[in-house]
Structure formats: C-alpha cells, structure tokens
C-alpha cells in the first residue's frame, strides 16, 4: 500500500490532484481511514500489527502531502515573481502634458498685476453694439476716426468689437465713481501682417475719480511695465490721438527682439507700440451720465500679443495662432 501511495504522489502535477489523493486515502471514507475504523473487529494480535502499519502509512502520507504542498506553493511564488518582474532599466511611458498658451498666460500675469494694485476685473461681449464700440466713445457715425479700426459688421447695429474700450462704457453706465477696473478680452479687426492679427487680445484699464491726472496714468503704467519687463526696460510716451481721450498718448517699449538695432518686429525703429492711453474725454463722461466738471479719469488699452512677442522675442504674431506644435512646445515649462 505504501509503495502504491508513493507512486501516486510522485505522479502528482498540481495541488488539486494532490487533494484527490488526500481524500482517497485520508478522507472520511478514505482507504486508510476505513482500515483504522475496522481495527476493532480484528483479533487482538492482528489489531496491533495492522494498527501500527496503518498509522505509519498515514503519517508517511501526511508528511509527503505536506512536502508536496510546500513545493507547489514555492513554485507558485517563483512563477509569480518571474511574471511580475519590473525592469527598471526600461524607458518610461511618457505622456504629453500641455501648458497654458503664452498669450493667455501673459493676459493672466497682467491681470494679476492690476489686481494687486487694487483694480477689479470687468468683462464685455465680443459681439458689441456699434454705439458702445464707437458712438458713445466719441466716434460718431461716418467719422473718419472709424477707419482707424476697420472691422467686421453684423446686422442690427452690432459688430465684432475692435477694442476693449466699450467695456469702459458698460462699466460707467452701471457704476458710479470711484472706478478702477481692467477688462481683458478678445477683439477683432481687418488687419494682417507680422505685428497685426485679425483677432487679438487687449486689456483695457479705466480709473475715474475726483482729481485724477495724467501723472496718475504715467505712474500706474510705469509700475505695470516695470513689473512685466523689469526696471531697465526703455519706455517712451508719444503724443497721439484717440477720439475718446484728450490728451492721448501711445506707449512704446524698446524692442527686445533686435535689442534696438532694427528688425521687422519694430520695423527698424527699435521701438514697438504696445498701448494707447489718455485722459477720458468729457464727451464720453457725459454720454455715460457722469459729470465731467466733478470727475476726471484715465484709460488705457494694451495689446497682449505685442507684450508676449517682446517677452519671448517672437518675430511674427501669426506664430501665436497657427498652433504649430514645434512652436507651442517651446513654452512647456516656461509659462
Ligand atoms: C485702441 O484700441 C484703443 N482702444 C486703446 C486705448 C484705450 C486708447 C483707452 C486710449 C484709451 P490701438 O488701436 O492703438 O488703440 O490698439 C491698442 C494696442 O493694441 C496697440 O498698441 C497694439 O499693441 C495692439 N494692436 C492693435 N492692433 C493690433 C493687431 N491687429 N494685432 C495685434 N495687436 C494689435
């Protein structure tokens, strides 16, 4: 019997057939269990001998089963370790992480600087009333000043706004002074060349209170421009004309692309115009129901793309909108 059991165990290939052998010999109705159960019916002299024999086979079998069980467990563990082995020398599975577009990042940075100075943020629609975009800003119908910002007209006296200045009107119609707001957003014009895009971003600024002067305007813009470009950036205020401000000025920044030597970004002048500004025209105050004999104010509107171009030395505004990944991916980890 012992030999027969041993042969069977040696032929075992997996834990379930090992279990079958356990049941066959040691189970309730198993061969050895049955022998042990019948011991009482045997004559005493056989009982002792057969009892001892059966018990020794039982112990032997139990021991063998334990040994095989352990071997199976060990093998299972080894197989699992082999299967789940991690090769730390393999290259990782990189996945592409995006980053904010440089224009939107600049817009956010600029907005944050004004928030820090105590301004609040206003917004207005991109499809705007012709009245708010032009007429109430002191640009009457058929006035040649409308040509300065040639635009896309829609029906019913609506157009794609050409600047963020209509947000000045919207703000003054709903709020009384003191006012200190910025209004970032998209604007549209019939423009296209290396420094002009048909869609671009501006941020408008408006401050209205008693005794506001041009000095306040210069001071705020100087702090702002030095926060963006650093203390040593060349800044130039140039007299200009806007129908909604009087007096008006444009501000130029020393061209960081060519370092002042002349390039197509600054059109060989060494300067790039980045914003228009001035003291709010009394006619604009009157149109919005604010008394120009009591209040004064300043306004400015700056081009975000131009600032982004100077900041990152980008030579063609169109690169910002063509979504060429060779260009866009250069800003990963920078912005
Ligand atoms: C205006 O749009 C005035 N609304 C600004 C203003 C506001 C003046 C408040 C006074 C008071 P201008 O057309 O110059 O001004 O445009 C302002 C800035 O937008 C420019 O300095 C330039 O940086 C940028 N800009 C103008 N046209 C384009 C364009 N097509 N593409 C990219 N940037 C442009």
CSV table of C-alpha atoms and ligand atoms in Angstrom, one decimal:
chain,number,residue,atom,x,y,z
A,1,UNK,CA,0.0,0.0,0.0
A,2,UNK,CA,2.9,2.3,0.9
A,3,UNK,CA,4.5,1.8,-2.4
A,4,UNK,CA,1.2,2.3,-4.2
A,5,UNK,CA,0.7,5.6,-2.4
A,6,UNK,CA,4.2,6.8,-3.0
A,7,UNK,CA,3.8,6.1,-6.8
A,8,UNK,CA,0.6,8.0,-6.9
A,9,UNK,CA,2.1,11.0,-5.1
A,10,UNK,CA,5.1,11.1,-7.3
A,11,UNK,CA,2.8,11.4,-10.3
A,12,UNK,CA,1.0,14.4,-9.0
A,13,UNK,CA,1.2,17.5,-11.2
A,14,UNK,CA,-0.9,20.1,-9.4
A,15,UNK,CA,-2.4,20.9,-6.0
A,16,UNK,CA,-5.9,19.6,-7.0
A,17,UNK,CA,-4.7,16.1,-7.8
A,18,UNK,CA,-2.8,16.1,-4.5
A,19,UNK,CA,-6.0,16.9,-2.8
A,20,UNK,CA,-7.7,14.0,-4.6
A,21,UNK,CA,-5.1,11.6,-3.1
A,22,UNK,CA,-5.6,13.1,0.4
A,23,UNK,CA,-9.4,12.4,0.0
A,24,UNK,CA,-8.8,8.9,-1.4
A,25,UNK,CA,-6.6,7.7,1.5
A,26,UNK,CA,-7.2,10.0,4.4
A,27,UNK,CA,-10.8,11.3,3.8
A,28,UNK,CA,-13.7,10.2,5.9
A,29,UNK,CA,-14.3,7.2,3.6
A,30,UNK,CA,-10.7,7.0,2.6
A,31,UNK,CA,-8.7,3.7,2.3
A,32,UNK,CA,-6.6,4.2,5.5
A,33,UNK,CA,-9.4,5.8,7.5
A,34,UNK,CA,-11.5,2.7,6.7
A,35,UNK,CA,-8.7,0.3,7.7
A,36,UNK,CA,-8.3,2.2,11.0
A,37,UNK,CA,-12.1,2.1,11.5
A,38,UNK,CA,-12.2,-1.7,11.2
A,39,UNK,CA,-9.4,-2.4,13.7
A,40,UNK,CA,-11.9,-3.1,16.5
A,41,UNK,CA,-13.3,-6.1,14.6
A,42,UNK,CA,-9.9,-7.8,14.2
A,43,UNK,CA,-8.4,-10.3,16.6
A,44,UNK,CA,-6.1,-8.6,19.2
A,45,UNK,CA,-2.8,-9.9,17.8
A,46,UNK,CA,-3.6,-8.6,14.2
A,47,UNK,CA,-5.1,-5.5,15.6
A,48,UNK,CA,-1.8,-4.2,17.0
A,49,UNK,CA,0.3,-5.0,13.9
A,50,UNK,CA,-2.2,-3.7,11.3
A,51,UNK,CA,-2.9,-0.6,13.5
A,52,UNK,CA,0.8,0.2,13.7
A,53,UNK,CA,1.2,-0.4,9.9
A,54,UNK,CA,-1.8,1.7,9.0
A,55,UNK,CA,-0.7,4.6,11.3
A,56,UNK,CA,2.8,4.6,9.9
A,57,UNK,CA,1.4,4.8,6.3
A,58,UNK,CA,-0.9,7.5,7.5
A,59,UNK,CA,1.9,9.6,8.9
A,60,UNK,CA,4.1,8.9,5.9
A,61,UNK,CA,1.3,10.0,3.6
A,62,UNK,CA,0.6,13.2,5.6
A,63,UNK,CA,4.3,14.1,5.6
A,64,UNK,CA,4.5,13.5,1.8
A,65,UNK,CA,1.4,15.6,1.2
A,66,UNK,CA,2.8,18.4,3.3
A,67,UNK,CA,6.1,18.3,1.4
A,68,UNK,CA,4.4,18.4,-2.0
A,69,UNK,CA,2.1,21.2,-0.9
A,70,UNK,CA,5.0,23.3,0.2
A,71,UNK,CA,6.8,22.6,-3.1
A,72,UNK,CA,3.7,23.7,-5.0
A,73,UNK,CA,3.5,26.9,-3.0
A,74,UNK,CA,7.1,27.7,-3.5
A,75,UNK,CA,6.8,27.1,-7.3
A,76,UNK,CA,3.7,29.3,-7.5
A,77,UNK,CA,5.6,32.1,-5.7
A,78,UNK,CA,8.6,31.8,-8.0
A,79,UNK,CA,6.4,31.9,-11.1
A,80,UNK,CA,4.6,35.0,-9.8
A,81,UNK,CA,7.8,36.8,-9.2
A,82,UNK,CA,9.1,35.8,-12.6
A,83,UNK,CA,5.8,37.0,-14.2
A,84,UNK,CA,5.7,40.3,-12.3
A,85,UNK,CA,9.3,41.2,-12.6
A,86,UNK,CA,9.8,45.0,-13.1
A,87,UNK,CA,12.6,46.0,-15.4
A,88,UNK,CA,13.7,49.4,-14.0
A,89,UNK,CA,16.0,50.0,-17.0
A,90,UNK,CA,13.1,50.2,-19.5
A,91,UNK,CA,12.3,53.7,-20.7
A,92,UNK,CA,9.1,55.1,-19.0
A,93,UNK,CA,5.8,55.6,-20.9
A,94,UNK,CA,5.9,59.4,-21.3
A,95,UNK,CA,2.6,61.1,-21.8
A,96,UNK,CA,2.3,64.6,-23.2
A,97,UNK,CA,1.4,67.3,-20.7
A,98,UNK,CA,0.1,70.5,-22.1
A,99,UNK,CA,0.9,74.0,-20.9
A,100,UNK,CA,-1.0,77.3,-21.0
A,101,UNK,CA,-0.8,79.2,-24.3
A,102,UNK,CA,1.8,82.1,-23.9
A,103,UNK,CA,-0.9,84.7,-24.8
A,104,UNK,CA,-3.3,83.6,-22.1
A,105,UNK,CA,-0.5,83.2,-19.6
A,106,UNK,CA,0.6,86.9,-20.3
A,107,UNK,CA,-3.0,88.0,-20.1
A,108,UNK,CA,-3.3,86.3,-16.6
A,109,UNK,CA,0.0,87.8,-15.4
A,110,UNK,CA,-1.0,91.3,-16.5
A,111,UNK,CA,-4.5,91.0,-14.9
A,112,UNK,CA,-2.8,89.8,-11.7
A,113,UNK,CA,-0.5,92.9,-11.6
A,114,UNK,CA,-3.6,95.2,-11.8
A,115,UNK,CA,-5.5,93.1,-9.2
A,116,UNK,CA,-2.5,93.5,-6.9
A,117,UNK,CA,-2.7,97.3,-7.4
A,118,UNK,CA,-6.4,97.3,-6.3
A,119,UNK,CA,-8.2,97.2,-9.7
A,120,UNK,CA,-11.1,94.9,-10.2
A,121,UNK,CA,-11.9,92.9,-13.3
A,122,UNK,CA,-14.8,93.6,-15.7
A,123,UNK,CA,-15.8,91.9,-19.0
A,124,UNK,CA,-17.9,92.6,-22.0
A,125,UNK,CA,-19.2,90.7,-25.1
A,126,UNK,CA,-17.2,90.2,-28.2
A,127,UNK,CA,-20.3,90.9,-30.3
A,128,UNK,CA,-20.9,94.5,-29.3
A,129,UNK,CA,-23.3,97.4,-30.0
A,130,UNK,CA,-21.8,99.8,-32.7
A,131,UNK,CA,-22.9,102.5,-30.2
A,132,UNK,CA,-20.7,101.3,-27.4
A,133,UNK,CA,-17.8,100.4,-29.7
A,134,UNK,CA,-17.8,103.8,-31.5
A,135,UNK,CA,-20.6,106.4,-30.9
A,136,UNK,CA,-20.5,106.7,-27.1
A,137,UNK,CA,-16.7,106.7,-27.3
A,138,UNK,CA,-17.0,110.0,-29.2
A,139,UNK,CA,-16.6,108.4,-32.6
A,140,UNK,CA,-19.8,109.5,-34.5
A,141,UNK,CA,-21.2,107.6,-37.5
A,142,UNK,CA,-19.4,108.4,-40.7
A,143,UNK,CA,-16.5,110.0,-38.8
A,144,UNK,CA,-13.1,109.2,-40.4
A,145,UNK,CA,-11.8,108.0,-37.0
A,146,UNK,CA,-13.8,104.8,-37.5
A,147,UNK,CA,-11.3,103.9,-40.2
A,148,UNK,CA,-8.6,103.6,-37.6
A,149,UNK,CA,-10.2,100.4,-36.5
A,150,UNK,CA,-11.7,98.8,-39.6
A,151,UNK,CA,-13.9,96.0,-38.5
A,152,UNK,CA,-16.4,93.2,-39.2
A,153,UNK,CA,-20.0,94.4,-39.1
A,154,UNK,CA,-23.0,92.3,-38.3
A,155,UNK,CA,-26.7,93.1,-38.7
A,156,UNK,CA,-28.8,95.3,-36.3
A,157,UNK,CA,-26.2,97.8,-35.3
A,158,UNK,CA,-23.9,95.1,-34.0
A,159,UNK,CA,-20.2,94.4,-34.8
A,160,UNK,CA,-17.2,92.3,-33.6
A,161,UNK,CA,-15.7,94.7,-31.1
A,162,UNK,CA,-12.5,96.3,-32.4
A,163,UNK,CA,-11.1,97.1,-28.9
A,164,UNK,CA,-11.9,96.5,-25.3
A,165,UNK,CA,-12.9,100.2,-24.8
A,166,UNK,CA,-16.7,99.5,-25.0
A,167,UNK,CA,-16.2,97.9,-21.5
A,168,UNK,CA,-15.4,101.5,-20.3
A,169,UNK,CA,-18.9,102.5,-21.4
A,170,UNK,CA,-20.6,99.4,-19.9
A,171,UNK,CA,-18.8,100.0,-16.6
A,172,UNK,CA,-19.6,103.7,-16.4
A,173,UNK,CA,-23.3,103.0,-17.2
A,174,UNK,CA,-23.6,100.6,-14.3
A,175,UNK,CA,-21.2,102.0,-11.7
A,176,UNK,CA,-20.6,105.4,-10.3
A,177,UNK,CA,-17.0,106.7,-9.4
A,178,UNK,CA,-14.7,105.9,-7.9
A,179,UNK,CA,-13.9,103.3,-10.6
A,180,UNK,CA,-10.7,101.3,-11.1
A,181,UNK,CA,-11.1,98.4,-13.4
A,182,UNK,CA,-9.3,96.3,-16.0
A,183,UNK,CA,-11.1,94.4,-18.8
A,184,UNK,CA,-9.2,91.7,-20.6
A,185,UNK,CA,-10.6,90.0,-23.8
A,186,UNK,CA,-10.6,89.2,-27.5
A,187,UNK,CA,-11.0,91.9,-30.2
A,188,UNK,CA,-11.3,91.8,-34.0
A,189,UNK,CA,-10.0,94.0,-36.9
A,190,UNK,CA,-9.4,93.8,-40.6
A,191,UNK,CA,-5.6,93.6,-40.1
A,192,UNK,CA,-2.9,91.0,-41.1
A,193,UNK,CA,0.9,91.3,-41.1
A,194,UNK,CA,3.8,90.2,-38.8
A,195,UNK,CA,2.6,92.5,-36.0
A,196,UNK,CA,-1.1,92.6,-36.7
A,197,UNK,CA,-3.6,89.8,-36.3
A,198,UNK,CA,-7.3,89.8,-37.3
A,199,UNK,CA,-8.1,88.5,-33.8
A,200,UNK,CA,-6.0,89.6,-30.9
A,201,UNK,CA,-6.3,90.3,-27.1
A,202,UNK,CA,-6.4,93.6,-25.3
A,203,UNK,CA,-6.7,94.6,-21.7
A,204,UNK,CA,-8.5,97.9,-21.0
A,205,UNK,CA,-7.9,100.0,-17.9
A,206,UNK,CA,-10.2,102.7,-16.6
A,207,UNK,CA,-9.8,104.9,-13.5
A,208,UNK,CA,-12.3,107.5,-12.6
A,209,UNK,CA,-12.5,109.7,-9.5
A,210,UNK,CA,-12.1,113.3,-8.5
A,211,UNK,CA,-8.7,114.9,-9.2
A,212,UNK,CA,-7.3,112.1,-11.4
A,213,UNK,CA,-4.4,113.5,-13.5
A,214,UNK,CA,-2.0,112.4,-16.3
A,215,UNK,CA,0.6,111.8,-13.6
A,216,UNK,CA,-1.5,109.0,-12.1
A,217,UNK,CA,-1.7,107.5,-15.6
A,218,UNK,CA,2.0,107.6,-16.1
A,219,UNK,CA,2.8,106.3,-12.6
A,220,UNK,CA,0.4,103.3,-12.9
A,221,UNK,CA,1.7,102.4,-16.4
A,222,UNK,CA,5.4,102.7,-15.3
A,223,UNK,CA,4.8,100.4,-12.3
A,224,UNK,CA,2.9,98.0,-14.5
A,225,UNK,CA,5.5,97.9,-17.4
A,226,UNK,CA,8.4,97.5,-14.9
A,227,UNK,CA,6.6,94.6,-13.3
A,228,UNK,CA,6.4,92.8,-16.6
A,229,UNK,CA,9.7,93.7,-18.2
A,230,UNK,CA,12.0,94.6,-15.3
A,231,UNK,CA,13.2,98.0,-14.1
A,232,UNK,CA,15.6,98.8,-17.0
A,233,UNK,CA,13.2,98.5,-19.9
A,234,UNK,CA,13.2,101.5,-22.2
A,235,UNK,CA,9.6,103.1,-22.1
A,236,UNK,CA,8.5,106.0,-24.3
A,237,UNK,CA,5.3,108.1,-24.1
A,238,UNK,CA,4.4,109.5,-27.6
A,239,UNK,CA,1.7,112.1,-28.2
A,240,UNK,CA,-1.2,110.5,-30.1
A,241,UNK,CA,-4.9,110.8,-30.9
A,242,UNK,CA,-7.9,108.8,-29.7
A,243,UNK,CA,-11.4,110.3,-30.0
A,244,UNK,CA,-12.3,109.0,-26.5
A,245,UNK,CA,-9.2,110.5,-24.7
A,246,UNK,CA,-7.8,114.0,-24.5
A,247,UNK,CA,-4.9,114.4,-24.3
A,248,UNK,CA,-3.9,111.0,-25.7
A,249,UNK,CA,-0.6,109.1,-25.9
A,250,UNK,CA,0.9,105.9,-27.2
A,251,UNK,CA,3.5,103.9,-25.3
A,252,UNK,CA,6.4,102.1,-26.9
A,253,UNK,CA,8.8,99.6,-25.4
A,254,UNK,CA,12.4,99.2,-26.6
A,255,UNK,CA,12.4,96.3,-28.9
A,256,UNK,CA,13.8,93.2,-27.1
A,257,UNK,CA,13.8,91.1,-30.3
A,258,UNK,CA,16.6,93.1,-32.0
A,259,UNK,CA,17.9,95.0,-29.0
A,260,UNK,CA,17.2,98.3,-30.7
A,261,UNK,CA,19.2,97.5,-33.8
A,262,UNK,CA,16.2,97.3,-36.1
A,263,UNK,CA,14.2,94.3,-37.2
A,264,UNK,CA,10.8,93.5,-38.8
A,265,UNK,CA,9.1,93.4,-35.4
A,266,UNK,CA,9.9,97.0,-34.6
A,267,UNK,CA,10.0,98.0,-38.3
A,268,UNK,CA,13.7,99.1,-37.9
A,269,UNK,CA,12.7,101.8,-35.4
A,270,UNK,CA,14.0,100.0,-32.2
A,271,UNK,CA,10.5,100.5,-30.6
A,272,UNK,CA,7.3,98.5,-30.5
A,273,UNK,CA,4.0,100.2,-29.8
A,274,UNK,CA,2.2,98.3,-27.1
A,275,UNK,CA,-0.6,100.5,-25.8
A,276,UNK,CA,-2.8,103.6,-26.3
A,277,UNK,CA,-3.9,105.8,-23.4
A,278,UNK,CA,-5.1,109.2,-22.3
A,279,UNK,CA,-7.4,111.2,-20.1
A,280,UNK,CA,-11.1,110.3,-20.5
A,281,UNK,CA,-12.7,112.8,-22.9
A,282,UNK,CA,-15.5,114.8,-21.3
A,283,UNK,CA,-17.9,113.8,-24.1
A,284,UNK,CA,-17.5,110.1,-23.0
A,285,UNK,CA,-18.3,111.0,-19.4
A,286,UNK,CA,-21.4,112.9,-20.5
A,287,UNK,CA,-22.6,110.0,-22.7
A,288,UNK,CA,-22.4,107.8,-19.6
A,289,UNK,CA,-24.1,110.2,-17.2
A,290,UNK,CA,-21.0,111.2,-15.3
A,291,UNK,CA,-20.4,114.9,-14.7
A,292,UNK,CA,-17.0,115.9,-16.3
A,293,UNK,CA,-16.8,119.0,-14.1
A,294,UNK,CA,-16.7,116.9,-11.0
A,295,UNK,CA,-14.8,113.8,-12.2
A,296,UNK,CA,-11.7,113.1,-14.3
A,297,UNK,CA,-10.1,109.8,-15.3
A,298,UNK,CA,-7.6,108.0,-17.4
A,299,UNK,CA,-7.9,105.0,-19.7
A,300,UNK,CA,-5.5,102.7,-21.5
A,301,UNK,CA,-5.7,99.7,-23.8
A,302,UNK,CA,-2.8,97.4,-24.4
A,303,UNK,CA,-2.1,94.7,-26.9
A,304,UNK,CA,-1.4,91.3,-25.2
A,305,UNK,CA,0.2,89.7,-28.2
A,306,UNK,CA,2.7,92.5,-28.6
A,307,UNK,CA,3.7,92.2,-25.0
A,308,UNK,CA,4.0,88.4,-25.4
A,309,UNK,CA,6.2,88.9,-28.5
A,310,UNK,CA,8.6,91.3,-26.6
A,311,UNK,CA,8.7,89.0,-23.6
A,312,UNK,CA,9.6,85.8,-25.6
A,313,UNK,CA,11.3,87.5,-28.6
A,314,UNK,CA,8.7,86.2,-31.1
A,315,UNK,CA,9.2,87.7,-34.5
A,316,UNK,CA,5.8,87.0,-36.1
A,317,UNK,CA,2.4,87.4,-34.4
A,318,UNK,CA,1.0,84.7,-36.6
A,319,UNK,CA,3.1,82.1,-34.9
A,320,UNK,CA,0.9,82.6,-31.8
A,321,UNK,CA,-2.2,81.4,-33.7
A,322,UNK,CA,-1.1,78.8,-36.2
A,323,UNK,CA,-0.8,76.1,-33.5
A,324,UNK,CA,2.4,74.6,-34.8
A,325,UNK,CA,3.5,72.2,-32.1
A,326,UNK,CA,7.2,72.9,-32.9
A,327,UNK,CA,6.4,76.4,-31.7
A,328,UNK,CA,3.9,75.7,-29.0
A,329,UNK,CA,6.0,73.0,-27.3
A,330,UNK,CA,8.9,75.5,-26.7
A,331,UNK,CA,6.7,77.1,-24.0
A,332,UNK,CA,6.5,73.9,-21.9
A,333,UNK,CA,7.9,74.6,-18.5
A,334,UNK,CA,8.4,78.3,-19.3
A,335,UNK,CA,4.9,79.6,-18.9
B,1,LIG,C1,-7.0,101.1,-29.1
B,1,LIG,O1,-7.5,100.0,-29.4
B,1,LIG,C2,-7.6,101.9,-28.0
B,1,LIG,N1,-8.9,101.4,-27.7
B,1,LIG,C3,-6.6,101.9,-26.9
B,1,LIG,C4,-7.0,103.0,-25.9
B,1,LIG,C5,-7.7,102.6,-24.8
B,1,LIG,C6,-6.6,104.3,-26.0
B,1,LIG,C7,-8.1,103.6,-23.8
B,1,LIG,C8,-6.9,105.3,-25.1
B,1,LIG,C9,-7.7,104.9,-24.0
B,1,LIG,P1,-5.0,100.9,-30.8
B,1,LIG,O2,-5.8,100.7,-32.0
B,1,LIG,O3,-3.7,101.7,-30.9
B,1,LIG,O4,-5.8,101.5,-29.6
B,1,LIG,O5,-4.7,99.4,-30.2
B,1,LIG,C10,-4.1,99.3,-28.9
B,1,LIG,C11,-3.0,98.3,-28.9
B,1,LIG,O6,-3.5,97.0,-29.4
B,1,LIG,C12,-1.8,98.6,-29.8
B,1,LIG,O7,-0.9,99.4,-29.1
B,1,LIG,C13,-1.2,97.3,-30.2
B,1,LIG,O8,-0.4,96.8,-29.1
B,1,LIG,C14,-2.4,96.4,-30.2
B,1,LIG,N2,-2.9,96.1,-31.5
B,1,LIG,C15,-3.6,96.9,-32.4
B,1,LIG,N3,-3.9,96.3,-33.5
B,1,LIG,C16,-3.4,95.1,-33.4
B,1,LIG,C17,-3.5,93.9,-34.2
B,1,LIG,N4,-4.1,93.9,-35.4
B,1,LIG,N5,-2.9,92.8,-33.8
B,1,LIG,C18,-2.3,92.8,-32.6
B,1,LIG,N6,-2.2,93.8,-31.7
B,1,LIG,C19,-2.8,94.9,-32.1
